[in-house]
Coordinates of C-alpha atoms and ligand atoms in Angstrom, one line a residue:
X1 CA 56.0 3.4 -13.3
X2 CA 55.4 6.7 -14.9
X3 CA 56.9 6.6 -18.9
X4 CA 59.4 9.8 -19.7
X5 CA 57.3 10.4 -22.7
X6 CA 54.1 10.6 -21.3
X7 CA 52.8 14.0 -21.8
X8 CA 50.2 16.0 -19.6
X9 CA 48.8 19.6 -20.3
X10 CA 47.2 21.8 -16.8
X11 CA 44.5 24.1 -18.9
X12 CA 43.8 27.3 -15.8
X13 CA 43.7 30.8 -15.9
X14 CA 45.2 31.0 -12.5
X15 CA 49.1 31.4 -12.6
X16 CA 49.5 30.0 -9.3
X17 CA 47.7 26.9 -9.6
X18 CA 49.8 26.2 -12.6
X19 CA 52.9 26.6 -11.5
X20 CA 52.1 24.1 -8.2
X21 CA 50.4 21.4 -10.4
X22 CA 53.5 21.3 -12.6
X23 CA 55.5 21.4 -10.0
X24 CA 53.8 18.1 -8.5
X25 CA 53.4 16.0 -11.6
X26 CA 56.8 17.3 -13.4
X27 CA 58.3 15.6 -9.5
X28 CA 56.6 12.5 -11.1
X29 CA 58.5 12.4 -13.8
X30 CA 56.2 14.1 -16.7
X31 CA 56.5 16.0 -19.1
X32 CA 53.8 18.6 -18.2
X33 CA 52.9 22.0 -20.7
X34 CA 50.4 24.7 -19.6
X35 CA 48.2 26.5 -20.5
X36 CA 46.9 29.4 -19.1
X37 CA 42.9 29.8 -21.5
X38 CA 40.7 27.6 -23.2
X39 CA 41.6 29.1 -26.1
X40 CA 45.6 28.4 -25.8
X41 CA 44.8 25.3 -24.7
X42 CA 42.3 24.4 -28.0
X43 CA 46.0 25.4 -30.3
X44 CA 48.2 23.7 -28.0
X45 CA 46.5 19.9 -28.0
X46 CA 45.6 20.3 -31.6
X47 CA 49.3 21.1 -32.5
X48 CA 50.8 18.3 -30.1
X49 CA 48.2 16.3 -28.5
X50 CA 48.9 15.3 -24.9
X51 CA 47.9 11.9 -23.3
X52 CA 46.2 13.6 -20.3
X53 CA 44.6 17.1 -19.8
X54 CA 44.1 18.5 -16.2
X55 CA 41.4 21.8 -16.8
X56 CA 39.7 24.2 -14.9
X57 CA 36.5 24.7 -15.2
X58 CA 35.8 28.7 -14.5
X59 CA 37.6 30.6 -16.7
X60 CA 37.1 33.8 -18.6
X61 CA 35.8 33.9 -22.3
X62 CA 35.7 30.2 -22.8
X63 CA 35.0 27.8 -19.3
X64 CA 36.6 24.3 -19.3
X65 CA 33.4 22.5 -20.3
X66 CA 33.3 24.3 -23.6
X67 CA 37.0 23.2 -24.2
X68 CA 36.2 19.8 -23.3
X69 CA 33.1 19.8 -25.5
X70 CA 35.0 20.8 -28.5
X71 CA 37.6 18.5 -27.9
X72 CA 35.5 15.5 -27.9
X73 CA 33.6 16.4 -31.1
X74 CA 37.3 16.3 -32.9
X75 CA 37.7 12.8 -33.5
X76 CA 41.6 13.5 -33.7
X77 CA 41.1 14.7 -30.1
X78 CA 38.3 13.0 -28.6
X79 CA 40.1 9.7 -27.1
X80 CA 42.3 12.4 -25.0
X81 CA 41.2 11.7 -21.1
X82 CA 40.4 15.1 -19.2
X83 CA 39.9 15.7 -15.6
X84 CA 38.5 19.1 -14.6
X85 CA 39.5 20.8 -11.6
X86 CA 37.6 22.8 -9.6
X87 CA 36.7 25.0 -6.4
X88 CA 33.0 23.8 -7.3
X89 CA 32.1 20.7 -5.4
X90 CA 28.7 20.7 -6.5
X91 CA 26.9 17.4 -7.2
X92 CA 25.5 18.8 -10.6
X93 CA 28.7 20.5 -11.7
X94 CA 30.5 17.3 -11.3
X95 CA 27.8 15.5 -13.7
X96 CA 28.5 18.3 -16.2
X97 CA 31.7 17.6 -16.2
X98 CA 30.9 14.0 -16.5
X99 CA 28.1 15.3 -19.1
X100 CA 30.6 16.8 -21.5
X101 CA 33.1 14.1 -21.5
X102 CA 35.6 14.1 -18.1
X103 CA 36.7 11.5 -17.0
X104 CA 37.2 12.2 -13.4
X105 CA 37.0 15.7 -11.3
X106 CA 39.6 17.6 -8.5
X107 CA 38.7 19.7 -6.1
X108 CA 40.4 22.8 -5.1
X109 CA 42.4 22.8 -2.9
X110 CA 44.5 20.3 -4.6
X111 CA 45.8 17.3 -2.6
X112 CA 49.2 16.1 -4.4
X113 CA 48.9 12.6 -3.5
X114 CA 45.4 12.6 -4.6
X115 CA 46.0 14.5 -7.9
X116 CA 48.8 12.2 -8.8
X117 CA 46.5 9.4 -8.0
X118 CA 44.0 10.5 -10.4
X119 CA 46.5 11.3 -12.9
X120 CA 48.1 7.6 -12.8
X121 CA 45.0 5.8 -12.7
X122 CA 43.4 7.8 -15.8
X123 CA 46.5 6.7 -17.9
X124 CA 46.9 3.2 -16.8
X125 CA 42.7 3.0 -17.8
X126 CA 43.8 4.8 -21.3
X127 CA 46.6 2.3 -21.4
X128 CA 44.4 -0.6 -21.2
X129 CA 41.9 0.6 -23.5
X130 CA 44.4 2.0 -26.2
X131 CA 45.2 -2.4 -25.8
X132 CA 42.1 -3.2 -25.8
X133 CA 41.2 -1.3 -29.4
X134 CA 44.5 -2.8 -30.9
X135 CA 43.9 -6.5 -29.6
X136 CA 40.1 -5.7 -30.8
X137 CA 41.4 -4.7 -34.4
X138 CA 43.3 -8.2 -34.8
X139 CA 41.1 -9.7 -33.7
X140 CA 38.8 -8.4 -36.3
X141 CA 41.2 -8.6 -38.7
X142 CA 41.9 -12.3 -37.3
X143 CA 38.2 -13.2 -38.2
X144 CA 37.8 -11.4 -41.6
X145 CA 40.7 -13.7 -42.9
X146 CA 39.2 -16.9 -40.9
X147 CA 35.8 -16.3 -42.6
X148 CA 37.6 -15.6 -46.2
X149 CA 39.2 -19.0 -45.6
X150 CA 36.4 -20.9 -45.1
X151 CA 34.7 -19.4 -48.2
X152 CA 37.7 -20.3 -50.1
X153 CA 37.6 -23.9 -48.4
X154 CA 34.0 -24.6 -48.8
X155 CA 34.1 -23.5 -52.4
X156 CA 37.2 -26.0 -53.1
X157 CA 34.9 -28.6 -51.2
X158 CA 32.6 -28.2 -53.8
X159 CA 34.4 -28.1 -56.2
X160 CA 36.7 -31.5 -55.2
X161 CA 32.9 -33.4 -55.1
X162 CA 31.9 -32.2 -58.1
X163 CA 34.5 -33.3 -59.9
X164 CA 34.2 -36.7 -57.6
X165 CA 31.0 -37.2 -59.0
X166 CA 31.6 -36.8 -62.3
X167 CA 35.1 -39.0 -62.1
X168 CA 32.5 -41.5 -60.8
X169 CA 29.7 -40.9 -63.3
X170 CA 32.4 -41.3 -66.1
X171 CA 33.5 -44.7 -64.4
X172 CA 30.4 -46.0 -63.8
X173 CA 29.6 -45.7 -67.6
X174 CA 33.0 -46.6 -68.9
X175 CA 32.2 -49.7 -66.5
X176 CA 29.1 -50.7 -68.5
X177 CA 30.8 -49.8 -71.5
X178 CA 33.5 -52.4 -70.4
X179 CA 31.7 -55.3 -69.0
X180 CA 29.8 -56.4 -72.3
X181 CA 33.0 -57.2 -74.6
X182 CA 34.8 -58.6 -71.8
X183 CA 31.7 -61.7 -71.3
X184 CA 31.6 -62.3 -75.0
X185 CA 35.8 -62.5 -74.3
X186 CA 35.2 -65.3 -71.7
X187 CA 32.4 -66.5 -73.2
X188 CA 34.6 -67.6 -75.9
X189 CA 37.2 -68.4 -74.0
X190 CA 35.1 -71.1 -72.0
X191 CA 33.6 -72.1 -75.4
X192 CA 36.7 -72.8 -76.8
X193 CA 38.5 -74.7 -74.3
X194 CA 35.7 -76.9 -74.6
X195 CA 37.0 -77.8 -78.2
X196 CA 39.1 -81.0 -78.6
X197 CA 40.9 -79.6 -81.3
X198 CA 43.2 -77.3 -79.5
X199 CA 46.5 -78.2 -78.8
X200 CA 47.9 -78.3 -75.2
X201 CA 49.3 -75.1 -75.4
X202 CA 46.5 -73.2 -77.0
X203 CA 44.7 -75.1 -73.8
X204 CA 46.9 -73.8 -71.1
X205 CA 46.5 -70.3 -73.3
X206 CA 43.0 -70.2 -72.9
X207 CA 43.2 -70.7 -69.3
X208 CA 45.3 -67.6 -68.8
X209 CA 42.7 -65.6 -71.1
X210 CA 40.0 -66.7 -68.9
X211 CA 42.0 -66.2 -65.4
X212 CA 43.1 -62.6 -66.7
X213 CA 39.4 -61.9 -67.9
X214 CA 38.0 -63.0 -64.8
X215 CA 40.2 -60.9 -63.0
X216 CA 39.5 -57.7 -65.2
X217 CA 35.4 -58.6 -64.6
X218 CA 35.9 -58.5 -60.6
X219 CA 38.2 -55.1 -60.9
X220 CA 35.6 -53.6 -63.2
X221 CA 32.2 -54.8 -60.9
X222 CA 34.2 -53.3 -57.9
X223 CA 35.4 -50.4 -59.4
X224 CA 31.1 -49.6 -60.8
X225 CA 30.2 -50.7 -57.3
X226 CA 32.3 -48.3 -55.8
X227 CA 31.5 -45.4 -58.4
X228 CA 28.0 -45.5 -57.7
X229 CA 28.4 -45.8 -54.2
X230 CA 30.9 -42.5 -55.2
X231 CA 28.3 -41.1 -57.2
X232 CA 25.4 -41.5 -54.5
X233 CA 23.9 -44.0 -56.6
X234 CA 24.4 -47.0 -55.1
X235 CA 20.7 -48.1 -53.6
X236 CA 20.1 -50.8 -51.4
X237 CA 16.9 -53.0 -51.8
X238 CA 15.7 -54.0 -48.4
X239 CA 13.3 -56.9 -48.4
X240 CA 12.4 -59.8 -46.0
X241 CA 15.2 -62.6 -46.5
X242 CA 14.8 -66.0 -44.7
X243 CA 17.5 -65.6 -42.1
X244 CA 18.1 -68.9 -42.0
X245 CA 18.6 -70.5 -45.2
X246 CA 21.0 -66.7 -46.1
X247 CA 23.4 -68.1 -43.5
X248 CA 23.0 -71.5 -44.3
X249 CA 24.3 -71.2 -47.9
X250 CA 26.5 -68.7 -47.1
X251 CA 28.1 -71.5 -44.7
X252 CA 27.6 -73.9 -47.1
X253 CA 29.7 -72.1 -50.0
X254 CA 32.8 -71.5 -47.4
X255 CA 32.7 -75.1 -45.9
X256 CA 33.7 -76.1 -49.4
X257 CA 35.7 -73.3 -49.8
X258 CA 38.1 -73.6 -46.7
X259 CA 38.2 -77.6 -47.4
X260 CA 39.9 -76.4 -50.4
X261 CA 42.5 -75.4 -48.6
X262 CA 42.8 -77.8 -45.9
X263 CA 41.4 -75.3 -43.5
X264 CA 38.6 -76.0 -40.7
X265 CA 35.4 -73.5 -41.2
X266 CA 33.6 -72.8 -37.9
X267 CA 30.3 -71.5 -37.8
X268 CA 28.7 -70.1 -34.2
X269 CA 25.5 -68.9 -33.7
X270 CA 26.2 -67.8 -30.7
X271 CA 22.4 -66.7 -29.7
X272 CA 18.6 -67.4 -30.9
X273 CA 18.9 -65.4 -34.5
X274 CA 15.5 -64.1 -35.7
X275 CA 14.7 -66.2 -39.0
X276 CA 13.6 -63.8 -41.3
X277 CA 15.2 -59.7 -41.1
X278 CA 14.5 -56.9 -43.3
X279 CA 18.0 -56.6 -45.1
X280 CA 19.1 -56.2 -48.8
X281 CA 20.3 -59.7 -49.2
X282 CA 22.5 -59.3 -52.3
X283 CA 24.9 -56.2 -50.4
X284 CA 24.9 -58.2 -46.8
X285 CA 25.9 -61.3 -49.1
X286 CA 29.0 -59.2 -50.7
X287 CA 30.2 -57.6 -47.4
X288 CA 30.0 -61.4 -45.7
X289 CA 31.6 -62.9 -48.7
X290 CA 34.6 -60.3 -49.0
X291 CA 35.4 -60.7 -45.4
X292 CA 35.2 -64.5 -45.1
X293 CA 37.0 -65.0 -49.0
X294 CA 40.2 -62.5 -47.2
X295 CA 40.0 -64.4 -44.1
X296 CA 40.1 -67.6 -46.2
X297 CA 42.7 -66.5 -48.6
X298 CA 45.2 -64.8 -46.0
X299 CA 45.3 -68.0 -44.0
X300 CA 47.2 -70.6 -44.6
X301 CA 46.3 -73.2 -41.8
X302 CA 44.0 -73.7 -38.4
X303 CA 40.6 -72.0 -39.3
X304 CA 38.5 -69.5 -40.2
X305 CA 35.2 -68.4 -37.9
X306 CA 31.8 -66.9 -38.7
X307 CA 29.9 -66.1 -35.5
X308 CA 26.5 -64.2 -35.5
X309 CA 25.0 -63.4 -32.5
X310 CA 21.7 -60.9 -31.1
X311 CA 23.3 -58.1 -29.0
X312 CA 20.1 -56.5 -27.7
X313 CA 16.5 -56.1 -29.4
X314 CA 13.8 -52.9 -29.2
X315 CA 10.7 -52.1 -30.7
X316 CA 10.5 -50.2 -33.5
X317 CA 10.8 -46.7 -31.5
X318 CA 14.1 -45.3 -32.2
X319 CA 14.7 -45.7 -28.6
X320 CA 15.6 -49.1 -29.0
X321 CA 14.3 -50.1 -25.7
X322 CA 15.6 -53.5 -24.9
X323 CA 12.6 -55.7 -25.2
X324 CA 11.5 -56.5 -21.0
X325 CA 9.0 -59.9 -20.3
X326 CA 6.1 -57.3 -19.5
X327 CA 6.3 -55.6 -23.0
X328 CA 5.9 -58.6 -24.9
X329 CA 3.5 -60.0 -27.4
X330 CA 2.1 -56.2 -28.6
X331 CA 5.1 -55.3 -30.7
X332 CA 4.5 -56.0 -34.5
X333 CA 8.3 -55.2 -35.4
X334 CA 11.1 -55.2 -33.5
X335 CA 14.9 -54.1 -34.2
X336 CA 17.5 -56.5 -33.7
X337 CA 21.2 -55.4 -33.1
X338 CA 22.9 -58.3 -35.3
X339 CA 26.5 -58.7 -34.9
X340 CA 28.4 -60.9 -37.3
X341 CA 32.2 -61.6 -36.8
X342 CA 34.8 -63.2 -39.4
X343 CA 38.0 -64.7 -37.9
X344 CA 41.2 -66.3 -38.9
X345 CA 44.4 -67.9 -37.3
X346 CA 46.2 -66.3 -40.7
X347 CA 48.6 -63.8 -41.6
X348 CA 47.4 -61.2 -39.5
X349 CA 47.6 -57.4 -40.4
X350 CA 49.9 -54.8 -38.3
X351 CA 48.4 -52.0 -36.6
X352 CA 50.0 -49.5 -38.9
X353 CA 47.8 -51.2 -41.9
X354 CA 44.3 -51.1 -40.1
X355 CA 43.6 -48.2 -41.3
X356 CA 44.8 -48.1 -44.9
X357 CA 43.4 -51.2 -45.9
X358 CA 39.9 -49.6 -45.9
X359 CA 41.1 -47.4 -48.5
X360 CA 40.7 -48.2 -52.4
X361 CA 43.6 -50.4 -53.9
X362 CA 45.3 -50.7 -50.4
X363 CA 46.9 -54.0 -50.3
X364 CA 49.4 -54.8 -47.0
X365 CA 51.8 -56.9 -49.6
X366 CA 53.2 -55.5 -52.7
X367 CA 50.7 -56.3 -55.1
X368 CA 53.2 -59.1 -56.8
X369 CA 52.9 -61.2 -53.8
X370 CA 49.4 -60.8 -53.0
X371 CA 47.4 -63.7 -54.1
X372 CA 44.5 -62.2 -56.6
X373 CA 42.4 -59.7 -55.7
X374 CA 41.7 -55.7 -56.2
X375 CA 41.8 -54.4 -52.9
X376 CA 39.0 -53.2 -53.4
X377 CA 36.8 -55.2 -51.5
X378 CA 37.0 -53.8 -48.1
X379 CA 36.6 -50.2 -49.3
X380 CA 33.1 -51.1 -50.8
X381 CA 31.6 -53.2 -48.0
X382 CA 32.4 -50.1 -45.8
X383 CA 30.7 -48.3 -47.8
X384 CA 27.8 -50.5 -48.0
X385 CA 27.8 -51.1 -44.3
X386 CA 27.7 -46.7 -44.4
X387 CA 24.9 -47.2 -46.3
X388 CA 23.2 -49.7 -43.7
X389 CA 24.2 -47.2 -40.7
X390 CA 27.1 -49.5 -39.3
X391 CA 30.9 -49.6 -39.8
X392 CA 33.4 -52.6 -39.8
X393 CA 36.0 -52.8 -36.8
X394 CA 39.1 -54.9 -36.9
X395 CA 41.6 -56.3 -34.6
X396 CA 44.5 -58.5 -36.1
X397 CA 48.1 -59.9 -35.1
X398 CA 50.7 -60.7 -37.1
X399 CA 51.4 -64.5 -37.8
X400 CA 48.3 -65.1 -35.3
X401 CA 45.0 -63.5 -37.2
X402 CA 42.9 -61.4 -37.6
X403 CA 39.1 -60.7 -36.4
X404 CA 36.7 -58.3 -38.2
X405 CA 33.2 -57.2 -37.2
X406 CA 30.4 -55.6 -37.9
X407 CA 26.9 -54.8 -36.2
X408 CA 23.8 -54.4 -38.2
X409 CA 20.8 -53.1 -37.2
X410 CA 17.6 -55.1 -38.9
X411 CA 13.9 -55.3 -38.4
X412 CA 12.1 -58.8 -37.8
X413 CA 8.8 -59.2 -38.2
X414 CA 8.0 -61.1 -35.3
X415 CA 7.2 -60.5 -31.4
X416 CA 9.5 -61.5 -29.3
X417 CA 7.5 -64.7 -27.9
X418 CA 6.8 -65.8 -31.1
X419 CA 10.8 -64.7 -32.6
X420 CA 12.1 -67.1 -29.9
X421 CA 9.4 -70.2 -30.6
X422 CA 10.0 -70.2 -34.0
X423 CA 13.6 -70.0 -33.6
X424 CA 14.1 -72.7 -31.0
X425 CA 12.6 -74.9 -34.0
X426 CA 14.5 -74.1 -36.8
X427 CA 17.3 -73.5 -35.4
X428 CA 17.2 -77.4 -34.3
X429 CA 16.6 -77.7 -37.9
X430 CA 19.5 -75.8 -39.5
X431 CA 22.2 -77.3 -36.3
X432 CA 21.0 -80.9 -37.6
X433 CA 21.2 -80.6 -41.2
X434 CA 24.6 -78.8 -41.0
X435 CA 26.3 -80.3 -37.5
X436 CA 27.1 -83.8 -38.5
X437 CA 30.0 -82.1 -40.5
X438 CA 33.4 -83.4 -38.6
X439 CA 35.2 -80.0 -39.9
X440 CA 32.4 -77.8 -38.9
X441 CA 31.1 -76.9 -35.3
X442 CA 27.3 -75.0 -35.1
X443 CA 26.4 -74.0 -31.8
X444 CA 23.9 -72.4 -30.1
X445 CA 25.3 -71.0 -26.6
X446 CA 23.0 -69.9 -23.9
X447 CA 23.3 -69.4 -20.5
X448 CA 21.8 -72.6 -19.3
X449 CA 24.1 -74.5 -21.5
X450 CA 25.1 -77.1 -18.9
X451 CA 29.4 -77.7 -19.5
X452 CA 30.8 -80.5 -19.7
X453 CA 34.2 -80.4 -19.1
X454 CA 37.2 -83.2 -20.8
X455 CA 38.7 -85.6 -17.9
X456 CA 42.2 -83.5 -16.8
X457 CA 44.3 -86.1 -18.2
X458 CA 42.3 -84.9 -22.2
X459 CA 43.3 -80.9 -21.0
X460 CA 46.9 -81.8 -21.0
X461 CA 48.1 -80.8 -24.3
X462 CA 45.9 -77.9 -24.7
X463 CA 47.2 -76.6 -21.3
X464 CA 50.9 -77.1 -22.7
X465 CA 50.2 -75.2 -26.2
X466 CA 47.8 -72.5 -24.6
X467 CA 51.4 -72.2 -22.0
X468 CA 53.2 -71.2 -24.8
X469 CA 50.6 -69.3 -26.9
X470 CA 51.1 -72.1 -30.0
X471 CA 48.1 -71.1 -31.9
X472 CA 48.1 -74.3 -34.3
X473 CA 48.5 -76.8 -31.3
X474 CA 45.9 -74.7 -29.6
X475 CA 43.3 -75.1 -32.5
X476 CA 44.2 -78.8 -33.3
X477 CA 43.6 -79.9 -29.7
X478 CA 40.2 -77.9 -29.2
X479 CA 39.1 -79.6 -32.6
X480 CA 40.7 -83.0 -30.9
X481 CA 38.5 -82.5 -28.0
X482 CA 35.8 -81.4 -30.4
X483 CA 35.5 -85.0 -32.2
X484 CA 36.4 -87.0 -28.9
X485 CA 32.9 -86.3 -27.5
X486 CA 29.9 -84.1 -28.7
X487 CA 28.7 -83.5 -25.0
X488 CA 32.2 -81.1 -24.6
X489 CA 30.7 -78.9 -27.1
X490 CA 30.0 -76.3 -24.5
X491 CA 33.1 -76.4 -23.0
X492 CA 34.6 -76.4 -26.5
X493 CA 33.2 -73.3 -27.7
X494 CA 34.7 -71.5 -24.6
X495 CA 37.9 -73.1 -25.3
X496 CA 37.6 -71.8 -29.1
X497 CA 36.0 -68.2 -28.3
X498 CA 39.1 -67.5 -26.3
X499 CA 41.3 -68.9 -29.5
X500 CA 40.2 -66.9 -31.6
X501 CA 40.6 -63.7 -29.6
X502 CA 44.3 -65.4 -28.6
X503 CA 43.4 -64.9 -24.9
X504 CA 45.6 -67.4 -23.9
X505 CA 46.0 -67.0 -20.2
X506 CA 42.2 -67.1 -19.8
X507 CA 42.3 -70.3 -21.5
X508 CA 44.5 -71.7 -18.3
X509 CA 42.5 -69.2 -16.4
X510 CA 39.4 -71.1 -17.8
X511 CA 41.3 -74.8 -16.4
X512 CA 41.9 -73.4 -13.3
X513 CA 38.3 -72.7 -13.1
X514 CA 37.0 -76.3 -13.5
X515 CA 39.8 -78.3 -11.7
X516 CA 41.0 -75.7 -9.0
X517 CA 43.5 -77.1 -7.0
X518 CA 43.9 -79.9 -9.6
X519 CA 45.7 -78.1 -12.2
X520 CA 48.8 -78.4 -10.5
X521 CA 49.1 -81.9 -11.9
X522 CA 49.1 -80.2 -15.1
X523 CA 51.9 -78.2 -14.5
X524 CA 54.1 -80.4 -13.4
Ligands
ADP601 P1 41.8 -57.6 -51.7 O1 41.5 -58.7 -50.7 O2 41.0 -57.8 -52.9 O3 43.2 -57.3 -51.8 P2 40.4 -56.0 -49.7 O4 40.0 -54.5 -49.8 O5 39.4 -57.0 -49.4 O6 41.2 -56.3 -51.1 O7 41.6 -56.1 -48.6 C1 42.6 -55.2 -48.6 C2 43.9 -55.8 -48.0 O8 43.7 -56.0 -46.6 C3 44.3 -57.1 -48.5 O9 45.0 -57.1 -49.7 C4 45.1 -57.7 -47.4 O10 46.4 -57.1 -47.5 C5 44.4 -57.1 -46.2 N1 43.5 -58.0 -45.6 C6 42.1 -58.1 -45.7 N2 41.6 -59.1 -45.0 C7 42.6 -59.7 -44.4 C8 42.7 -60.9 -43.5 N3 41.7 -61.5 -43.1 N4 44.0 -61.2 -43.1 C9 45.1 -60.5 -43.5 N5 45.0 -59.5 -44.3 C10 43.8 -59.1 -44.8

């Protein structure tokens, strides 16, 4: 559709032409001025500059490819689209005319379908262009602010971790600063509690000073923990640590711990382990102990499970090649994907909180009903797990548990054949010295493991509470079955693994397995 302001100008010395090209286009709906020289024509455009100009080429004292040359040097003028006409139908007079700047090129005699062909598509092209330089200009101007907003991002960046670091360097020292008065305080505090002089309330006052101190010494370790880890100067010490005996205390410690509280700690070494890895034992040690002292203190009854397993092993490459039967006995190292999981049957966390509780000082209770701690504990064994190249996952539901894991990558000194000799024997070692604890199953699962599976009438009451998803009932019958007879251990550790993940259904879907047709006694 042709636009009532669009403007054309027909530049030709011959009257006649004029008047018929005007007539044709002005039919079209243009506004259409002539003019009858190239030198008219040169005034007219600069005075009121058209958006198309038809011109003749041969015309006395100045032709149309002059006029078109000095229009094109004008940069007011230049973007103005001409198309010459002409009786010339020369090949090399129409690349003149393309030479000079034309656009396109008429013949004489005109053709006015053809000429308002021309004329239509030459102003839809300048159309599209005039577009395209004003989408190009915001765009420009689009990336100019994009590029001073990143400066201005990048430079608050800096600025925000600069003043991290020195938040964290202050910290850190005011941590030193703090941690030497506050021993002498409960050094003295201890001291004098000792003394039989003091009077039962001056005891009981004692106790609260030491309590509070205590408290104050774990906020101010976590709080320089997490400033150097802050301050990038948190360094782990990586050494070889006997795999073993590291679990086995660590086991040990919580045993006693969870008794304290009436609960029943389970420990599952679900695969051969590697007995010695190349770990720093005092940061593993903290992230271990923060998870299982949360999963002990937010549970209130049934247990608390630490299961370690080997996911896959490699060689040293960073390819981490799973380790085949022809490759083994020439590796020196190899790199075993450790996973360690903590579990619970306690509070539980909702979804909503997963996330935050990673963060410093997030607690999920107001902080008046949380039993003691800093909530700080999570934030720094993320950290240090960052530090070791892994990251802690977590799956928890209210009133049922929680379950947090983590996978470590370590080195073990050993070949495979040997990794797996030695570990058959110690392993023996470690399940004897520790397995004769009623309130403590350790396990090694394999896949030969041969399952022996409770007498129906014994699956009764665990099929009943697994029915109804009782989580207590569930745990108290699998540790019933658990002490009835030590060659269900197998079967057992199924039952519990499914526990713990509250996969209820595939605990019946587990009976149904063994005694098929059967079951229907069950569920009568
Ligand atoms: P703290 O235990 O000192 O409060 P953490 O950073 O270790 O600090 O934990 C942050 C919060 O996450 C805890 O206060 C608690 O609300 C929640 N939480 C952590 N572990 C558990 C768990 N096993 N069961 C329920 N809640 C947990």
């Amino acid at each position: 559709m042709v636009n009532k302001q669009t403007s054309l100008l027909i530049v030709d010395d011959n009257i006649d032409n004029l008047r018929s090209l005007a007539a044709i286009l002005r039919l079209e709906g243009y506004k259409v001025r002539k003019a009858i020289s190239g030198q008219v024509a040169l005034e007219t455009v600069r005075s009121h500059p058209p958006d198309l100009i038809l011109l003749d080429i041969k015309m006395p004292q100045m032709d149309g490819y002059t006029v078109c040359s000095i229009l094109k040097e004008d940069t007011t003028t230049c973007s103005i689209p001409i198309i010459f006409l002409s009786a010339l139908n020369e090949t090399a007079d129409k690349l003149k005319a393309f030479a000079v700047g034309g656009v396109d090129y008429i013949t004489k005699p005109f053709q006015a379908p053809e000429v308002v062909a021309r004329v239509e598509n030459q102003l839809r092209l300048q159309r599209l262009s005039q577009q395209l330089v004003v989408q190009n200009a915001q765009l420009l101007e689009e990336i100019q602010i994009r590029q001073q907003t990143e400066v201005a991002l990048h430079q608050a960046v800096e600025q925000a971790e600069a003043a991290n670091r020195a938040k964290s360097v202050f910290l850190a020292n005011m941590s030193h600063e703090l941690r030497s008065p506050l021993t002498g305080i409960l050094g003295y505090a201890q001291l004098l509690k000792k003394d039989t002089d003091c009077t039962s309330l001056q005891h009981k006052g004692l106790g609260v000073i030491y309590q509070c101190g205590s408290h104050l010494l774990t906020l101010i370790n976590d709080i320089l923990d997490l400033s150097k880890i802050e301050a990038q100067k948190l360094k782990l010490f990586p050494d070889y640590i006997d795999f073993y005996l590291f679990l086995n205390n660590l086991v040990e410690l919580f045993k006693f711990k969870a008794q304290e509280k009436k609960l029943q700690f389970v420990y599952f070494k679900l695969t051969s382990l590697p007995p010695e890895i190349y770990i720093d034992e005092k940061r593993l040690r903290q992230v271990l102990i923060n998870l299982l002292s949360n999963a002990i203190k937010f549970t209130c009854q049934g247990s608390v499970t630490l299961k370690v397993s080997v996911r896959s092993c490699s060689y040293e490459s960073n390819e981490h090649k799973l380790i085949s039967s022809k490759l083994t006995g020439k590796a020196k190292k190899i790199f075993a994907n450790i996973r360690f999981e903590i579990e619970d049957t306690g509070i539980g966390i909702i979804p909503e909180k997963w996330e935050n509780i990673f963060l410093p000082f997030e607690q999920v209770m107001e902080r008046s009903h949380s039993p003691e701690g800093t909530g700080l504990g999570l934030t720094i064994s993320q950290k240090i797990l960052a530090l070791m190249g892994s990251e802690i996952f977590l799956e928890s539901c209210p009133n049922l548990g929680s379950k947090f894991w983590f996978d470590l990558d370590v080195y073990t000194p050993l070949s495979w054949a040997d990794f797996n000799e030695i570990d058959d024997s110690q392993s023996q070692t470690l399940s004897q010295e520790l397995g004769d604890e009623s309130d403590q199953i350790i396990n090694t699962l394999s896949p030969e493991t041969e399952v022996v599976v409770p007498p129906l009438a014994e699956l009764l009451l665990l099929y009943e509470s697994a029915q109804m998803g009782d989580v207590q009932n569930v745990q108290q019958q699998i540790l019933r079955l658990q002490q009835l007879n030590s060659d269900y251990l197998a079967f057992v550790t199924q039952v519990l693994e499914l526990a713990n993940d509250f996969d209820y259904q595939d605990i019946l879907k587990l009976i149904d397995k063994y005694y098929g047709d059967n079951v229907s006694l069950l569920r009568l």
